[in-house]
């Protein structure tokens, strides 16, 4: 019973979490050392002489010398010893702090130290209060009276015993010599001040929530536990490690890299809002600010992760990828992130959607991953879970990191951003300006409103580009539409607002048709196709005809429709949502009115390069199950025209093909 | 004695010995690649210039111990939970209280912007709204349910998932919308007191620390414990990833903070001092990872130089235990929550008893070096 694990024994039974007490005790013993300890001297206080008293300044000086710390820290340390009841103040007995002056303190007798093997008992407290009550001078304080009454009520059954004890102790005390008696009274009082503190004061004895596990309890381990430990240790032994010099070197390097960006270590331009009450710094560093600061752009060069974690940086990178025609990589990565961290309810649909958009053969935004990863992913997708795309995602992440990121840093996109980036002047406020700033602190837009706005924006985008793909990046990016197939299908709006359509309020709505095609699944289209062929919905044309190019697209589409490969109902569902987008893009269009019809062929060539190895009949849509697979292929072969759907709206192929 | 499951010739003693030998072997294995110590590498690094960090804001309003706080992503708002059973959302910059949410339980141990958890073994998510009259508590949604108190919580990369740690010795990942348990993490043998998510974009790991004196690193996908570090001598109160994600620091009741390198798979630094004998309850890194702010039970915040292992400075100001320190998302300020700083403001005898108003301090520390420069300049 008495033998316990030495390491775990904090000398505590009732306060197992206060490991500090043992250490404090050691210090107190050192302080009491006759040779090296704090100077003790009898002190006269009013009419009584108090033996072995110490002064506050001596305590502070001794601690400062012992630990080689400054006076303030020594004071704080001393105050903790007082708060724990190792030292007690003689004059101002309720304020448990060390004053660095001549005020007097005494060491508490070890009997009253908090390091006890037994709990502080209410009975003892009741006896103490009763004793004080008996003493003529001992007028109880208000909170003590309350305590006394409460205890009297609670321990009524043994109150006689308590009063008897108190009387006995009082008589015994009277028989002692006066200095002894005074000292003992002080000690006892100090003890109760620590353990039953007056309300409203800080109690060092308060250690918060009781934790479940008692550190003193002997751990009983079962064979199973040992087995688990051994298996785990075995695994840990096998774990690959990095040489300390390498890994530590990386940590040190990280510090050095970011040192200039740490507001605690270097200047924060133009000024730290907490210091000057000027929010320019925050305004300049808004998540989606049009022109970032130099410091921010510099951070993007530190690592690929840094670039991706900054929404502004990610937009910039997206723009670059768009120009490189590899935007689908980022969109895929974002889709995967969304799947991984998204809500459980839509997880399955999301996985399917990602598969259809990025992974299936002939997918609209097909990504290039190696066969092995693809195999694993496709196999996993039979029973989708949130981490099913991890392998593919890592592959794409590494691809972007190793390949695109390097090129991005050398690209004109990045250089342009770097050139435009601002380097704010340091604020030089005078004292009166600072005061004024402090008075004029303004609340910022509530995050709730910002969130609502973001969501509205997303909803608007989702409406103007009715694609599931946009939703893939809904939670990871505030600029969802950019992730859409816009690189190929909507050059005009991209040209008009190259930096940030989100801020410029120019919804870069991709051509609705492409989008619709992208999003319609095989089964859906089958259903729609069976609805029969009509001349195209008037509504759709009305909205699409809002501008020249759009109507041209619509025309080419009608041709397509006549051939019966695309059902009209699709446009019906599209058109109402497209109104706003068409309206805005018509304003942009005139800049490059002819581009849509001329630029695409080149681009498409580029686009098709990626997918050359796909058999033509597979360019149709992802297939949910294997039996459907065959069916779909059959259908696609039937309607030969469908394979032109891939890019008919902007390429010349349809004309050539049909003509 | 529990002797079930023992193979022939095995005793608990022999098993214990065997596991000890394995552990020794692990240490040897870890030491094989230990060719240099952190402070040796850091010798070449320039010494930190003197820090002068001062309190910039004091947020008053809680009626009891502030147990936890967290920053909002907008860098100026924060949420704090208190033993008075309230959760307050502040605009720390203007000192405005924007929302106050009364909760049914008084020990709300953890809050993140915006889940809250506490002693009622639940973790709830409270959607904030602008409508002042709306009863936020009514909209509260219980997400996580543990068999014992919930000690910590954190949103994952989105607000759709919630990671919690609990006194029942487990951590769990929850789906916020449905309250569904996505993954649970078993491996601690005592209360789990803290957790932290890996900061890197690719990281699917988190670290947790608890009363079994272990800091465990977990794979969120598989629920497997990948790494475990046992060098603290008492409960681990807080764990926090190094900003690069390759290391983490822990704060413990044994009055030390330790720094573990995940790739080298070992402890690389111990932050301690003779004069610090009280337990560390919380820690956080500055933006560059050079400074480690650690809140202690002796009411102080010590700032450590992570690389050199020395103490950079010490912050005074709180009048009770520091329960939480958090550096704001852009690294411009340090917020700290403390248990108590009682202040007697007024005594009123009109009703026959005294009134004591309690104020809790949420202190803001900012490097004020630049302020000093201003005063000199003008």
Short mmCIF file of C-alpha atoms in Angstrom, two decimals, chain A residues 7-8 10 17-21 23-24 27 66-70 72-74 76-77 80-81 83-84 142 146 198-204 206-213 215 219 221-224 226-227 229-252 254-256 258-259 261-268 270-279 281-282 285-287 299 304-306 308-309 314 333 337 339-346 386-387 390 394 397 426-431 433-434 441-452 475, chain B residues 2 4-6 12 15-16 18-19 22-23 25-26 29-30 33-38 41 45-46 48 51 53 56-57 65 71-72 74-77 91-95 99 107 109 113 119 128-130 148-149 156-161 167 173 175 177 180 182 189-191 193 201-204 211 213 220-221 225-228 233-235 237 242-244 246-247 253-255 259 261-266 268 273-275 277-278 286-291 293 297-300 307 311 314 316 319-321 330-334 339 342 344 354 356 358 364-371 373-375 378:
data_model
loop_
_atom_site.label_atom_id
_atom_site.label_comp_id
_atom_site.label_asym_id
_atom_site.label_seq_id
_atom_site.Cartn_x
_atom_site.Cartn_y
_atom_site.Cartn_z
CA UNK A 7 7.81 9.32 -10.30
CA UNK A 8 4.11 9.70 -9.87
CA UNK A 10 3.60 14.27 -5.88
CA UNK A 17 -2.62 17.63 -9.74
CA UNK A 18 -0.54 20.09 -7.80
CA UNK A 19 2.90 18.80 -8.58
CA UNK A 20 4.16 22.29 -7.92
CA UNK A 21 3.71 21.88 -4.17
CA UNK A 23 8.88 21.89 -5.69
CA UNK A 24 7.66 24.87 -3.69
CA UNK A 27 12.40 26.10 -2.12
CA UNK A 66 18.77 32.26 -5.84
CA UNK A 67 17.13 31.95 -9.27
CA UNK A 68 18.97 34.76 -11.00
CA UNK A 69 15.75 36.51 -11.91
CA UNK A 70 14.63 40.11 -11.80
CA UNK A 72 9.37 41.54 -10.51
CA UNK A 73 9.57 37.84 -11.19
CA UNK A 74 10.95 37.22 -7.73
CA UNK A 76 5.58 37.06 -8.32
CA UNK A 77 7.30 33.87 -7.20
CA UNK A 80 2.83 32.34 -5.08
CA UNK A 81 4.54 30.92 -1.97
CA UNK A 83 -0.73 32.29 -1.76
CA UNK A 84 -0.01 28.62 -1.15
CA UNK A 142 -19.11 38.99 7.54
CA UNK A 146 -22.08 33.36 7.11
CA UNK A 198 -12.86 35.23 1.73
CA UNK A 199 -15.19 35.44 -1.25
CA UNK A 200 -13.90 37.39 -4.17
CA UNK A 201 -10.25 36.62 -3.61
CA UNK A 202 -8.08 34.42 -5.72
CA UNK A 203 -7.34 31.09 -4.17
CA UNK A 204 -4.22 29.29 -5.18
CA UNK A 206 -8.33 26.16 -6.59
CA UNK A 207 -7.07 23.85 -9.26
CA UNK A 208 -10.15 23.51 -11.34
CA UNK A 209 -11.78 20.51 -12.70
CA UNK A 210 -11.09 17.14 -11.17
CA UNK A 211 -9.58 14.96 -13.83
CA UNK A 212 -10.71 11.40 -14.08
CA UNK A 213 -7.43 9.64 -13.66
CA UNK A 215 -2.01 10.09 -11.00
CA UNK A 219 -1.87 1.39 -13.03
CA UNK A 221 -2.22 -3.35 -16.83
CA UNK A 222 -3.64 -6.40 -18.48
CA UNK A 223 -1.74 -8.68 -20.85
CA UNK A 224 -3.73 -7.09 -23.63
CA UNK A 226 1.15 -5.00 -22.90
CA UNK A 227 0.46 -6.62 -26.20
CA UNK A 229 2.18 -1.46 -26.26
CA UNK A 230 4.54 -3.99 -27.77
CA UNK A 231 2.91 -3.97 -31.17
CA UNK A 232 2.90 -0.21 -31.20
CA UNK A 233 6.52 -0.01 -30.09
CA UNK A 234 7.49 -2.49 -32.77
CA UNK A 235 5.79 -0.32 -35.36
CA UNK A 236 7.48 2.76 -33.98
CA UNK A 237 10.86 1.08 -34.23
CA UNK A 238 10.24 0.33 -37.88
CA UNK A 239 9.17 3.89 -38.59
CA UNK A 240 11.34 5.74 -41.07
CA UNK A 241 13.18 8.67 -39.55
CA UNK A 242 14.98 11.68 -40.83
CA UNK A 243 18.43 12.60 -39.66
CA UNK A 244 18.17 15.18 -36.89
CA UNK A 245 20.44 17.62 -38.68
CA UNK A 246 18.12 17.58 -41.68
CA UNK A 247 14.81 17.87 -39.89
CA UNK A 248 16.01 20.36 -37.31
CA UNK A 249 17.67 22.32 -40.06
CA UNK A 250 14.31 22.60 -41.74
CA UNK A 251 12.70 23.92 -38.56
CA UNK A 252 15.39 26.53 -38.11
CA UNK A 254 11.37 27.94 -41.41
CA UNK A 255 11.89 30.41 -38.58
CA UNK A 256 14.42 32.34 -40.60
CA UNK A 258 9.15 33.74 -41.76
CA UNK A 259 10.97 36.00 -39.35
CA UNK A 261 6.57 38.19 -41.45
CA UNK A 262 6.15 37.73 -37.73
CA UNK A 263 4.67 40.89 -36.25
CA UNK A 264 6.21 40.03 -32.90
CA UNK A 265 9.69 39.95 -34.34
CA UNK A 266 9.73 42.54 -37.06
CA UNK A 267 7.81 45.51 -38.29
CA UNK A 268 4.31 45.06 -39.47
CA UNK A 270 2.00 49.97 -42.29
CA UNK A 271 1.34 49.44 -38.59
CA UNK A 272 0.07 46.89 -36.16
CA UNK A 273 -3.65 47.63 -35.69
CA UNK A 274 -3.44 46.73 -32.02
CA UNK A 275 -0.79 49.34 -31.47
CA UNK A 276 -2.02 52.25 -33.52
CA UNK A 277 -5.75 51.43 -33.62
CA UNK A 278 -5.50 51.89 -37.34
CA UNK A 279 -6.99 49.10 -39.40
CA UNK A 281 -3.10 46.68 -42.18
CA UNK A 282 -6.20 44.51 -42.09
CA UNK A 285 -4.71 42.09 -46.23
CA UNK A 286 -8.34 41.18 -46.76
CA UNK A 287 -8.70 37.61 -48.03
CA UNK A 299 4.98 34.50 -48.82
CA UNK A 304 3.23 25.72 -52.45
CA UNK A 305 1.10 25.15 -49.38
CA UNK A 306 1.45 28.80 -48.47
CA UNK A 308 -2.78 27.52 -51.73
CA UNK A 309 -3.75 28.49 -48.21
CA UNK A 314 -4.94 30.58 -54.91
CA UNK A 333 -7.70 19.19 -55.74
CA UNK A 337 -10.59 18.88 -50.20
CA UNK A 339 -15.09 15.98 -50.20
CA UNK A 340 -12.68 15.28 -47.39
CA UNK A 341 -13.81 18.05 -45.08
CA UNK A 342 -17.40 18.35 -46.25
CA UNK A 343 -20.55 17.26 -44.61
CA UNK A 344 -21.41 13.59 -44.52
CA UNK A 345 -24.81 13.92 -46.13
CA UNK A 346 -23.60 14.86 -49.59
CA UNK A 386 -14.34 10.70 -47.84
CA UNK A 387 -10.76 9.69 -48.28
CA UNK A 390 -6.60 10.70 -51.46
CA UNK A 394 -1.78 13.56 -53.53
CA UNK A 397 -0.93 17.96 -55.52
CA UNK A 426 5.06 52.91 -42.37
CA UNK A 427 2.58 54.94 -40.37
CA UNK A 428 4.00 57.78 -38.40
CA UNK A 429 1.31 58.81 -36.01
CA UNK A 430 1.78 61.53 -33.50
CA UNK A 431 0.54 61.00 -29.98
CA UNK A 433 -3.31 61.06 -33.74
CA UNK A 434 -2.91 57.84 -31.81
CA UNK A 441 -12.22 52.47 -33.30
CA UNK A 442 -14.86 51.26 -35.65
CA UNK A 443 -16.47 47.89 -35.65
CA UNK A 444 -15.79 45.92 -38.78
CA UNK A 445 -18.27 44.08 -40.90
CA UNK A 446 -19.50 41.15 -38.90
CA UNK A 447 -18.19 37.79 -40.05
CA UNK A 448 -21.79 36.70 -40.19
CA UNK A 449 -22.54 39.29 -42.85
CA UNK A 450 -19.38 38.43 -44.71
CA UNK A 451 -20.36 34.83 -44.60
CA UNK A 452 -23.84 35.63 -45.81
CA UNK A 475 -16.33 25.73 -49.53
CA UNK B 2 -5.87 -10.52 -14.13
CA UNK B 4 -6.63 -13.99 -18.59
CA UNK B 5 -5.16 -14.03 -22.04
CA UNK B 6 -1.73 -14.95 -20.79
CA UNK B 12 2.63 -9.88 -16.35
CA UNK B 15 5.40 -8.95 -20.45
CA UNK B 16 6.36 -5.78 -18.69
CA UNK B 18 9.54 -7.35 -22.73
CA UNK B 19 7.77 -4.10 -23.42
CA UNK B 22 11.25 -2.86 -26.78
CA UNK B 23 10.92 0.68 -25.57
CA UNK B 25 15.23 -0.46 -28.41
CA UNK B 26 12.98 2.26 -29.76
CA UNK B 29 16.69 3.44 -32.78
CA UNK B 30 15.64 7.06 -32.34
CA UNK B 33 19.94 9.38 -36.37
CA UNK B 34 20.38 11.90 -33.62
CA UNK B 35 23.49 13.60 -34.93
CA UNK B 36 22.87 17.09 -33.67
CA UNK B 37 20.84 18.96 -31.08
CA UNK B 38 18.51 21.86 -31.75
CA UNK B 41 21.96 24.11 -34.97
CA UNK B 45 20.92 31.91 -35.58
CA UNK B 46 20.96 35.50 -34.45
CA UNK B 48 16.38 37.75 -30.51
CA UNK B 51 10.92 41.97 -26.74
CA UNK B 53 5.21 43.14 -25.08
CA UNK B 56 -3.27 46.49 -25.27
CA UNK B 57 -6.82 45.50 -24.44
CA UNK B 65 -13.11 31.97 -14.68
CA UNK B 71 -9.80 33.80 -32.50
CA UNK B 72 -12.09 34.25 -35.42
CA UNK B 74 -11.18 37.82 -39.34
CA UNK B 75 -8.26 38.47 -36.97
CA UNK B 76 -10.11 40.74 -34.57
CA UNK B 77 -13.03 38.82 -33.16
CA UNK B 91 -14.92 42.31 -31.22
CA UNK B 92 -11.66 42.55 -29.36
CA UNK B 93 -10.56 45.54 -31.36
CA UNK B 94 -13.43 47.77 -30.28
CA UNK B 95 -14.06 45.85 -27.04
CA UNK B 99 -23.08 37.94 -28.76
CA UNK B 107 -17.70 24.43 -17.12
CA UNK B 109 -13.95 24.00 -21.21
CA UNK B 113 -15.06 29.82 -33.36
CA UNK B 119 -18.82 19.36 -18.73
CA UNK B 128 -24.39 33.05 -34.77
CA UNK B 129 -26.93 35.44 -36.07
CA UNK B 130 -27.26 39.18 -36.33
CA UNK B 148 -17.14 12.13 -20.15
CA UNK B 149 -16.28 15.80 -20.22
CA UNK B 156 -11.28 20.88 -39.30
CA UNK B 157 -10.48 22.72 -42.50
CA UNK B 158 -14.15 23.42 -43.10
CA UNK B 159 -16.97 24.09 -40.68
CA UNK B 160 -18.58 20.82 -41.60
CA UNK B 161 -16.50 18.68 -39.31
CA UNK B 167 -11.99 13.04 -20.56
CA UNK B 173 -14.33 13.40 -35.48
CA UNK B 175 -20.11 15.52 -38.85
CA UNK B 177 -24.83 18.63 -39.75
CA UNK B 180 -22.70 11.49 -36.95
CA UNK B 182 -17.04 9.85 -38.47
CA UNK B 189 -5.13 5.55 -21.35
CA UNK B 190 -6.36 8.61 -19.46
CA UNK B 191 -8.18 11.88 -19.99
CA UNK B 193 -6.89 17.31 -22.42
CA UNK B 201 -2.62 21.64 -46.45
CA UNK B 202 -1.65 18.06 -47.03
CA UNK B 203 -1.69 17.06 -43.39
CA UNK B 204 -4.34 14.63 -42.33
CA UNK B 211 -3.23 12.75 -18.44
CA UNK B 213 1.60 11.99 -20.11
CA UNK B 220 -7.40 11.20 -39.23
CA UNK B 221 -8.24 8.87 -42.07
CA UNK B 225 -2.00 6.38 -33.69
CA UNK B 226 1.13 6.99 -35.75
CA UNK B 227 3.54 8.44 -33.26
CA UNK B 228 3.63 8.68 -29.53
CA UNK B 233 6.47 13.75 -16.13
CA UNK B 234 2.94 14.94 -15.61
CA UNK B 235 -0.32 15.63 -17.43
CA UNK B 237 -2.31 20.27 -20.76
CA UNK B 242 4.73 24.24 -35.10
CA UNK B 243 3.52 26.41 -38.00
CA UNK B 244 5.37 24.31 -40.56
CA UNK B 246 6.80 19.23 -38.87
CA UNK B 247 6.98 19.58 -35.13
CA UNK B 253 1.85 20.21 -15.36
CA UNK B 254 5.49 19.29 -14.78
CA UNK B 255 6.27 22.98 -15.38
CA UNK B 259 9.33 20.53 -28.44
CA UNK B 261 10.33 16.99 -34.09
CA UNK B 262 8.00 14.64 -35.94
CA UNK B 263 10.38 13.71 -38.69
CA UNK B 264 13.31 13.03 -36.41
CA UNK B 265 10.72 11.30 -34.21
CA UNK B 266 12.03 12.61 -30.91
CA UNK B 268 14.39 18.11 -29.45
CA UNK B 273 13.79 27.11 -15.69
CA UNK B 274 14.52 26.67 -12.02
CA UNK B 275 12.29 29.55 -11.15
CA UNK B 277 7.78 25.46 -10.72
CA UNK B 278 4.15 25.78 -11.62
CA UNK B 286 4.10 33.06 -32.98
CA UNK B 287 3.64 33.25 -36.72
CA UNK B 288 7.23 32.37 -37.57
CA UNK B 289 7.44 29.70 -34.90
CA UNK B 290 10.39 31.44 -33.27
CA UNK B 291 8.48 32.34 -30.11
CA UNK B 293 4.03 31.70 -25.62
CA UNK B 297 -0.48 28.36 -13.31
CA UNK B 298 1.54 31.00 -11.51
CA UNK B 299 -0.41 33.66 -13.40
CA UNK B 300 2.40 34.48 -15.80
CA UNK B 307 15.37 27.62 -31.28
CA UNK B 311 13.36 32.38 -22.17
CA UNK B 314 7.97 36.99 -19.14
CA UNK B 316 2.75 39.65 -15.97
CA UNK B 319 -4.16 37.71 -11.42
CA UNK B 320 -5.03 34.07 -11.67
CA UNK B 321 -4.10 31.06 -13.72
CA UNK B 330 -2.28 36.97 -38.67
CA UNK B 331 0.15 36.90 -35.78
CA UNK B 332 -0.37 40.53 -34.82
CA UNK B 333 -1.51 39.92 -31.28
CA UNK B 334 -1.61 37.42 -28.49
CA UNK B 339 -9.26 32.17 -14.57
CA UNK B 342 -11.39 39.79 -9.01
CA UNK B 344 -13.88 45.01 -5.88
CA UNK B 354 -22.12 43.22 -0.04
CA UNK B 356 -18.64 42.08 -5.31
CA UNK B 358 -15.91 40.25 -10.62
CA UNK B 364 -3.89 41.44 -25.24
CA UNK B 365 -0.24 41.41 -25.69
CA UNK B 366 1.37 43.16 -28.54
CA UNK B 367 4.93 43.96 -29.13
CA UNK B 368 5.02 47.61 -28.20
CA UNK B 369 8.52 48.30 -29.40
CA UNK B 370 7.15 50.34 -32.24
CA UNK B 371 5.08 52.44 -29.91
CA UNK B 373 9.75 54.49 -31.31
CA UNK B 374 6.79 56.72 -31.97
CA UNK B 375 6.98 58.43 -28.66
CA UNK B 378 7.41 63.00 -31.68
#
